[in-house]
Coordinates of N, CA, C and O and ligand atoms in Angstrom, one line a residue:
X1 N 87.8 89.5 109.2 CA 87.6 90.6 108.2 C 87.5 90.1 106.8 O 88.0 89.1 106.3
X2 N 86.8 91.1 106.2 CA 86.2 90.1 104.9 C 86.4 91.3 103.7 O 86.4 92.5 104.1
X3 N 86.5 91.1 102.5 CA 87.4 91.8 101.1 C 86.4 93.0 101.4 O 86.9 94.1 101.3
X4 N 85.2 92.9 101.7 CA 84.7 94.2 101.8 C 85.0 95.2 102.9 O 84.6 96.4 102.7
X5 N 85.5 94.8 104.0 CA 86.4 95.8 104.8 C 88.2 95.7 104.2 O 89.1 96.1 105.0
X6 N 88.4 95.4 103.2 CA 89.8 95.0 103.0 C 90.0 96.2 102.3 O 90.8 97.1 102.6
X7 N 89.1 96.0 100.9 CA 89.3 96.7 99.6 C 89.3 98.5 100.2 O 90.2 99.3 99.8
X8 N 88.4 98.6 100.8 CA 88.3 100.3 101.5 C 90.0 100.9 101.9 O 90.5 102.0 101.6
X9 N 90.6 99.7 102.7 CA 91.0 100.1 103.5 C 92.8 100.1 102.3 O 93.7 101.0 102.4
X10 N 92.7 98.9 101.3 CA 93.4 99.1 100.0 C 93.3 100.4 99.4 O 94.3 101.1 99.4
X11 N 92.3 100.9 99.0 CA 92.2 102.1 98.4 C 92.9 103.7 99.3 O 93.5 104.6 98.8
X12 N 92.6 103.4 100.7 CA 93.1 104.3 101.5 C 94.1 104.9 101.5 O 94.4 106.1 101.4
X13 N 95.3 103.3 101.6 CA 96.6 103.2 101.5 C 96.9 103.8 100.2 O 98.0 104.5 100.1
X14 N 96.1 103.6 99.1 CA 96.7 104.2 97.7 C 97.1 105.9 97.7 O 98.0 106.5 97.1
X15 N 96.2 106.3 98.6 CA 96.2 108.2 98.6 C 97.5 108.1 99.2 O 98.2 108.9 98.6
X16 N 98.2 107.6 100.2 CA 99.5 107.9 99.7 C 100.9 107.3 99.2 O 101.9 107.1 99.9
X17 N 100.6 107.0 98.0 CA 101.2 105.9 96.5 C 102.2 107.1 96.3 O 101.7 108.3 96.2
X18 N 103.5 107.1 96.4 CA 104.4 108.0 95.6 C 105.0 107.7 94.5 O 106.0 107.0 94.7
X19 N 104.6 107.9 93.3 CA 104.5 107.4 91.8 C 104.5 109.1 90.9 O 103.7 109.5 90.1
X20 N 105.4 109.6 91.2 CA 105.6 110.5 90.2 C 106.3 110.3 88.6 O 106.4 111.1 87.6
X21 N 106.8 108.7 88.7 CA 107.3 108.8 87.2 C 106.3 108.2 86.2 O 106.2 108.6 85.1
X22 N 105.4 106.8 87.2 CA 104.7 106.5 86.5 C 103.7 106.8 86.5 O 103.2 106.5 85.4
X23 N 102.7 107.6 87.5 CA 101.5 108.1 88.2 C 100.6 106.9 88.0 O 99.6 107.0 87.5
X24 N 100.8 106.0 88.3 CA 100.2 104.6 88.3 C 100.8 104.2 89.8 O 101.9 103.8 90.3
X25 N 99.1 104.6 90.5 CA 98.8 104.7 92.0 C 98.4 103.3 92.8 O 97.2 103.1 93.0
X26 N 99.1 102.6 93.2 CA 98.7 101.2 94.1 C 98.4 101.5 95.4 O 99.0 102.5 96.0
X27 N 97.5 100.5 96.1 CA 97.3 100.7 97.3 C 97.4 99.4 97.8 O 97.7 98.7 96.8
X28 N 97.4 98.4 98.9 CA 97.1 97.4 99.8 C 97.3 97.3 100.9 O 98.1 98.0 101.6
X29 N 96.3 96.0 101.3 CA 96.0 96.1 103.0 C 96.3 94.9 103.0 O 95.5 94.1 102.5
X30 N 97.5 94.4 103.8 CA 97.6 93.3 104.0 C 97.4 92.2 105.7 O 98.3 92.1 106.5
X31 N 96.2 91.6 105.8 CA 95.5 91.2 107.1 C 96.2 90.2 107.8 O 96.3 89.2 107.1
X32 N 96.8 90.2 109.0 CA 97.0 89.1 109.6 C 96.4 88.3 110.2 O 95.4 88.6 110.8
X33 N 96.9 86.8 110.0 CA 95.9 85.4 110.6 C 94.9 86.5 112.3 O 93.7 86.5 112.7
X34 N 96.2 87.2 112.9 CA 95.7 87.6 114.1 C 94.6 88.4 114.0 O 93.9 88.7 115.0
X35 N 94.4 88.9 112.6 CA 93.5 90.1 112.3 C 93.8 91.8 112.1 O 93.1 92.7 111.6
X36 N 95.2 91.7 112.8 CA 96.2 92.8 112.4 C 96.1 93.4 111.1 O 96.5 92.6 110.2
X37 N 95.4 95.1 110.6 CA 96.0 94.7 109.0 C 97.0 96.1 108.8 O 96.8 97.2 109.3
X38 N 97.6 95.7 108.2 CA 99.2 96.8 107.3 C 98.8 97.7 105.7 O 98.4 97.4 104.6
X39 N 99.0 98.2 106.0 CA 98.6 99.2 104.8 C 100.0 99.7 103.9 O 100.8 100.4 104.4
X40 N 100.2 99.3 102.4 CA 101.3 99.5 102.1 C 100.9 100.5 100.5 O 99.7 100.7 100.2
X41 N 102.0 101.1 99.7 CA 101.4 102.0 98.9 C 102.7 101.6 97.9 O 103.6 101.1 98.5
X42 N 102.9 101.8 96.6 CA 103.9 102.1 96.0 C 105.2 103.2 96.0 O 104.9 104.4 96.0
X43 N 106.2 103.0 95.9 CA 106.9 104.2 96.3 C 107.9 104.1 95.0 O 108.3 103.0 94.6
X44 N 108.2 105.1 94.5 CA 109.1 105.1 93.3 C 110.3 105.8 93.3 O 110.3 106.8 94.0
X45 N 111.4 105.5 92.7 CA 112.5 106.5 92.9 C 113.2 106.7 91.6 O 113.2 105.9 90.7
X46 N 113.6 107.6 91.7 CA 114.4 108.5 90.5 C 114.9 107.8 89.6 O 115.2 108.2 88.4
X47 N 115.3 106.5 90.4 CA 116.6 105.5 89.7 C 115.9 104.3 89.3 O 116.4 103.2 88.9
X48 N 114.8 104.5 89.6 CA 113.7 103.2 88.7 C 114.1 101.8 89.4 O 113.1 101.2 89.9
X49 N 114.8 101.4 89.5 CA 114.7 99.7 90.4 C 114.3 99.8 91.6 O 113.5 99.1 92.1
X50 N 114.8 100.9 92.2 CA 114.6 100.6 93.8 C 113.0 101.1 94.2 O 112.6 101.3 95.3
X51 N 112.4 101.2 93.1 CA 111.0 101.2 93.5 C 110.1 99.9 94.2 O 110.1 98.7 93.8
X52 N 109.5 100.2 95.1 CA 109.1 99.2 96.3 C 107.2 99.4 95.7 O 106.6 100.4 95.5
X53 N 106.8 98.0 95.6 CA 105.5 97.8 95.2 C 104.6 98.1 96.3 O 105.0 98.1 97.5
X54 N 103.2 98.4 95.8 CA 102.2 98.5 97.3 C 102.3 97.2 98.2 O 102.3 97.3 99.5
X55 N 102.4 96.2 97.5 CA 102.3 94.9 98.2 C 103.5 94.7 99.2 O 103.4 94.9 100.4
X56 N 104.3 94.4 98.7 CA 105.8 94.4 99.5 C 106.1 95.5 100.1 O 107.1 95.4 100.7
X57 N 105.5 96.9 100.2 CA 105.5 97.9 101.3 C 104.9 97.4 102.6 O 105.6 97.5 103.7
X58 N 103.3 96.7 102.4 CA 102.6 96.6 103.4 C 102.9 95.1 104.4 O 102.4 94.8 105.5
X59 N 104.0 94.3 103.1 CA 104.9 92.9 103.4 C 105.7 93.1 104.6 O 105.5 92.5 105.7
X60 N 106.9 94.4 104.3 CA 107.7 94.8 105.3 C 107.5 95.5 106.3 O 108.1 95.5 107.3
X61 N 106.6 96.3 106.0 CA 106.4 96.8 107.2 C 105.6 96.2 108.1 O 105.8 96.4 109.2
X62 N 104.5 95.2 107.8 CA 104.5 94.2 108.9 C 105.3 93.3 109.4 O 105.2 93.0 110.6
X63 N 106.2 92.5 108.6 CA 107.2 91.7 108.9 C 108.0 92.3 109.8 O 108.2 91.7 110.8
X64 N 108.5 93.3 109.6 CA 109.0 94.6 110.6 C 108.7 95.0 111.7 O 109.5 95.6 112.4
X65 N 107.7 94.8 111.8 CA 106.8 94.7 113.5 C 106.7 93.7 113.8 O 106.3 93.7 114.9
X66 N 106.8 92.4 113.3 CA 107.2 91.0 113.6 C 106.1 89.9 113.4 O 106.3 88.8 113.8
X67 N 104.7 90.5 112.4 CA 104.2 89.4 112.0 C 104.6 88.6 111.8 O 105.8 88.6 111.9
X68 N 104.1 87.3 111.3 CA 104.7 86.6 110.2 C 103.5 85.6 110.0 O 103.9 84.6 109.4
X69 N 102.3 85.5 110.2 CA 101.3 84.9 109.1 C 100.4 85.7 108.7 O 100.0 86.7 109.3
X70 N 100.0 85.2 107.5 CA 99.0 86.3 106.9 C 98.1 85.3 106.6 O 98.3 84.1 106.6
X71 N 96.7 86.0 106.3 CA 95.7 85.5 105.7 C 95.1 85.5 103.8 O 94.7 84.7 102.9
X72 N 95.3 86.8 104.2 CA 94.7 88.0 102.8 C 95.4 89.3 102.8 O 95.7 90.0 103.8
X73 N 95.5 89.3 101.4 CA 95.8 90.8 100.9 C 94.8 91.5 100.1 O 93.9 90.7 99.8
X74 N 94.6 92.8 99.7 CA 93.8 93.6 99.0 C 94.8 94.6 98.1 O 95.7 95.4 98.5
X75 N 94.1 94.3 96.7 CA 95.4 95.1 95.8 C 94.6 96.2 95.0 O 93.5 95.9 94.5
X76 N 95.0 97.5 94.9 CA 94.3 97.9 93.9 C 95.1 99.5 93.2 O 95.6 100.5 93.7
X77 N 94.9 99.1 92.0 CA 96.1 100.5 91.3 C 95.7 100.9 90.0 O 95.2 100.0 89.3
X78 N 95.7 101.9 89.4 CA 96.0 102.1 88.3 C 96.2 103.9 88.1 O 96.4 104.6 89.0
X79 N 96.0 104.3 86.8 CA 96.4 105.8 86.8 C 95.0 106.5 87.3 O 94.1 105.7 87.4
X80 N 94.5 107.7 87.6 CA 93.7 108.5 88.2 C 92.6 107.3 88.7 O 93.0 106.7 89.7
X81 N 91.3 107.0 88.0 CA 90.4 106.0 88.8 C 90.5 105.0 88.4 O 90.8 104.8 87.2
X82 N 90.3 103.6 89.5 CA 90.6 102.4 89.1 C 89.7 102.0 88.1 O 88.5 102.1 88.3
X83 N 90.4 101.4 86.8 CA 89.6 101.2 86.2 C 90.1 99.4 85.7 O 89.1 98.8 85.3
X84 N 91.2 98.8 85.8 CA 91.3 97.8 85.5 C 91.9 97.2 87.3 O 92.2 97.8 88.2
X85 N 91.6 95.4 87.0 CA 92.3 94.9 87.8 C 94.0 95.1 88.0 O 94.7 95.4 87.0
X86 N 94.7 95.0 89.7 CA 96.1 95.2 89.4 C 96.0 93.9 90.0 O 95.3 93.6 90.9
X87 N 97.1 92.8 89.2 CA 97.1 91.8 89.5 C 98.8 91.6 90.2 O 99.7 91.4 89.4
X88 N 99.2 91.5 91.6 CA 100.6 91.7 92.3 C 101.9 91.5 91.2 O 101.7 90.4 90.6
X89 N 102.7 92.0 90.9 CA 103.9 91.2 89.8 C 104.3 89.9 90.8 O 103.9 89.4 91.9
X90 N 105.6 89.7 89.7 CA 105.9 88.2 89.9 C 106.8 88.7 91.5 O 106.4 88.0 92.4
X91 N 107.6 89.4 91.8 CA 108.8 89.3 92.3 C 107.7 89.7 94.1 O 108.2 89.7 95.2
X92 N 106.2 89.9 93.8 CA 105.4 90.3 95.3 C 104.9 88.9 95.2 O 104.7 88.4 96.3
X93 N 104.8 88.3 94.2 CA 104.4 87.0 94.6 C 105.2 86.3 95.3 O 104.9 85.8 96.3
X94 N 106.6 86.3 94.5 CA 107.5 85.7 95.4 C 108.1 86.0 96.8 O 108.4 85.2 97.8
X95 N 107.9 87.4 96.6 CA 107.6 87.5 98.6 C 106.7 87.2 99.3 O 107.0 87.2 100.5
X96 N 105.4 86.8 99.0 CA 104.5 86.9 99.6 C 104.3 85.0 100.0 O 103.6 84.5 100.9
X97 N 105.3 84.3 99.0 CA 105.3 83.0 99.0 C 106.3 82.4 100.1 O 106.3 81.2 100.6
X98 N 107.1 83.3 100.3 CA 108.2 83.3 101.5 C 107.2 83.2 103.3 O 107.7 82.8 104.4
X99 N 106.2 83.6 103.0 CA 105.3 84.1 104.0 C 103.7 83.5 104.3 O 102.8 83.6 105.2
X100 N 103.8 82.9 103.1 CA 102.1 82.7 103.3 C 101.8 81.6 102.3 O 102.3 81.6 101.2
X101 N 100.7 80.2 103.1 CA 100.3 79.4 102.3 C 99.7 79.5 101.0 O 99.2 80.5 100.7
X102 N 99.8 78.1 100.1 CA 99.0 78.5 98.9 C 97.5 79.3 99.2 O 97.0 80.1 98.4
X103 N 96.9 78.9 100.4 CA 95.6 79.6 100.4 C 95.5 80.7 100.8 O 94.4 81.0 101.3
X104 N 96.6 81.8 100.6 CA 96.9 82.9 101.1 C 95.6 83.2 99.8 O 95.3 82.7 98.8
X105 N 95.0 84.3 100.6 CA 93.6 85.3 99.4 C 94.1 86.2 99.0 O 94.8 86.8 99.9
X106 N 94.2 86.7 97.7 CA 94.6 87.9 97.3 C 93.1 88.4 96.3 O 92.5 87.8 95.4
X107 N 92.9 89.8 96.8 CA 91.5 90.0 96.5 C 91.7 91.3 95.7 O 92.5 92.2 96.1
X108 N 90.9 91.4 94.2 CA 91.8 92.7 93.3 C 89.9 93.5 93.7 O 88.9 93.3 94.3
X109 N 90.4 94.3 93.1 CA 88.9 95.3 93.1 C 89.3 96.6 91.7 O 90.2 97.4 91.7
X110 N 88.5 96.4 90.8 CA 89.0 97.2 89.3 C 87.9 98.6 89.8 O 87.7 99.5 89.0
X111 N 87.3 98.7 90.7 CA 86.4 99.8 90.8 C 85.1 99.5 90.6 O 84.2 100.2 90.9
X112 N 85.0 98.2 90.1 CA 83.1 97.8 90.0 C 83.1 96.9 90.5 O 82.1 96.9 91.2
X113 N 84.0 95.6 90.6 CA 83.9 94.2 91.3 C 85.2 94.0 91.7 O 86.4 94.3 91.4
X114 N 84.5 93.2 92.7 CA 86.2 92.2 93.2 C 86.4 90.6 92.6 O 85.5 90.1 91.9
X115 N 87.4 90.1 92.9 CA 87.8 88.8 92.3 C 89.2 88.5 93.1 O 90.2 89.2 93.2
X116 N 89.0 87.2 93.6 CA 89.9 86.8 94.7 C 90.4 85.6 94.1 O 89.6 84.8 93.7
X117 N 91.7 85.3 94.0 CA 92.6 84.6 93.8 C 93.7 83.9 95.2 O 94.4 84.6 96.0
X118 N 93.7 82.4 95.0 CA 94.9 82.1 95.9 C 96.0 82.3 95.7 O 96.3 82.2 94.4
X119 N 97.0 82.6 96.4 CA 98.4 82.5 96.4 C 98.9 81.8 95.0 O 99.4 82.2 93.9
X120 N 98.4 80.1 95.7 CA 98.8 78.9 94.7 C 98.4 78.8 93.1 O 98.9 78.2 92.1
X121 N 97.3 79.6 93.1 CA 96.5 80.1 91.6 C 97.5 81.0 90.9 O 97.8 80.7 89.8
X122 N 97.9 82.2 91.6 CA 98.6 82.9 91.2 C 100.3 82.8 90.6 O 101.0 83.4 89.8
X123 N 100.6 81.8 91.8 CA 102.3 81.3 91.6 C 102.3 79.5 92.1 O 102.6 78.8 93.1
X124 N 101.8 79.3 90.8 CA 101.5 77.3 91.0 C 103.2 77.5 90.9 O 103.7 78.5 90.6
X125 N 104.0 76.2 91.1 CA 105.0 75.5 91.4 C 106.4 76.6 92.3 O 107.5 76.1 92.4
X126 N 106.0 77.9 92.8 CA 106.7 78.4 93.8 C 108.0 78.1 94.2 O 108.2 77.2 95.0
X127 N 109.0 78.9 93.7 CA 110.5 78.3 94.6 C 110.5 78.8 95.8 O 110.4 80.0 96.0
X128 N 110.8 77.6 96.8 CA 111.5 78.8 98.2 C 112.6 77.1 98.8 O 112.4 75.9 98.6
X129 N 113.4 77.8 99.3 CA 114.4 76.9 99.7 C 114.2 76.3 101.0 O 115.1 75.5 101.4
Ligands
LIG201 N1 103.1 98.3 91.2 C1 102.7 98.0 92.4 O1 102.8 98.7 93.4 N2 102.1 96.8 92.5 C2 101.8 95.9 91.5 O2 101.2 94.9 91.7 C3 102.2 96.3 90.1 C4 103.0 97.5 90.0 C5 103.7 99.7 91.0 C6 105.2 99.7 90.7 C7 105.3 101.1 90.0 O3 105.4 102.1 91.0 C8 104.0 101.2 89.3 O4 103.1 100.3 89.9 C9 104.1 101.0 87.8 O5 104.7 99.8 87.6

């Protein structure tokens, strides 16, 4: 599966983003080596930290069903239509580094083009223990 069945399936997950404080709507689809893909959305809460990213939604909930390699992710967010790239924060990178080679693909889509980034591009020298 290739960014252009990814990105659709990114955007899908966004329609249900629960983001009432920020209304800054994320979506992703995150694909397994097996071909499996997970659909994750942003979720926000009242008390502001415990807000869970689209990325690390669609992290755990496959981890949780017991994946554990990935290939590619597909990210895409902003307020009403996408108009800029959403580029994962630092703390999805860091999960996503727990999980997946530097050549893990992360593919953004701003609403006119895509642009795909590695893992290792994104979080060069990586801690994990
Ligand atoms: N957010 C994501 O879901 N993914 C990102 O890559 C960046 C930020 C969410 C968190 C919060 O609900 C909203 O976007 C604004 O920060």
């Amino acid at each position: 599966m290739d960014k252009n069945e990814l990105i659709p399936l990114a955007l899908e997950a966004r329609e249900n983003s629960y983001s009432p404080y920020s209304s800054f709507r994320v979506g992703a689809a995150l694909l397994t080596k097996g071909g499996k893909v997970y659909k994750g959305c942003n979720i926000e809460n009242g008390a502001f930290s415990p807000t869970n990213c689209a990325e690390r939604t669609a992290f755990f909930s496959a981890i949780a069903e017991g994946e554990r390699e990935f290939s590619a992710i597909a990210v895409v967010g902003g307020k009403d239509e996408i108009k800029n790239f959403c580029p994962p924060c630092g703390v999805c990178r860091q999960v996503m580094s727990e999980f997946c080679d530097e050549d893990f693909k992360i593919h953004l889509y701003n609403g006119e083009e895509a642009k795909t980034y590695t893992l290792g591009e994104l979080l060069p020298e990586g801690f994990n223990l």
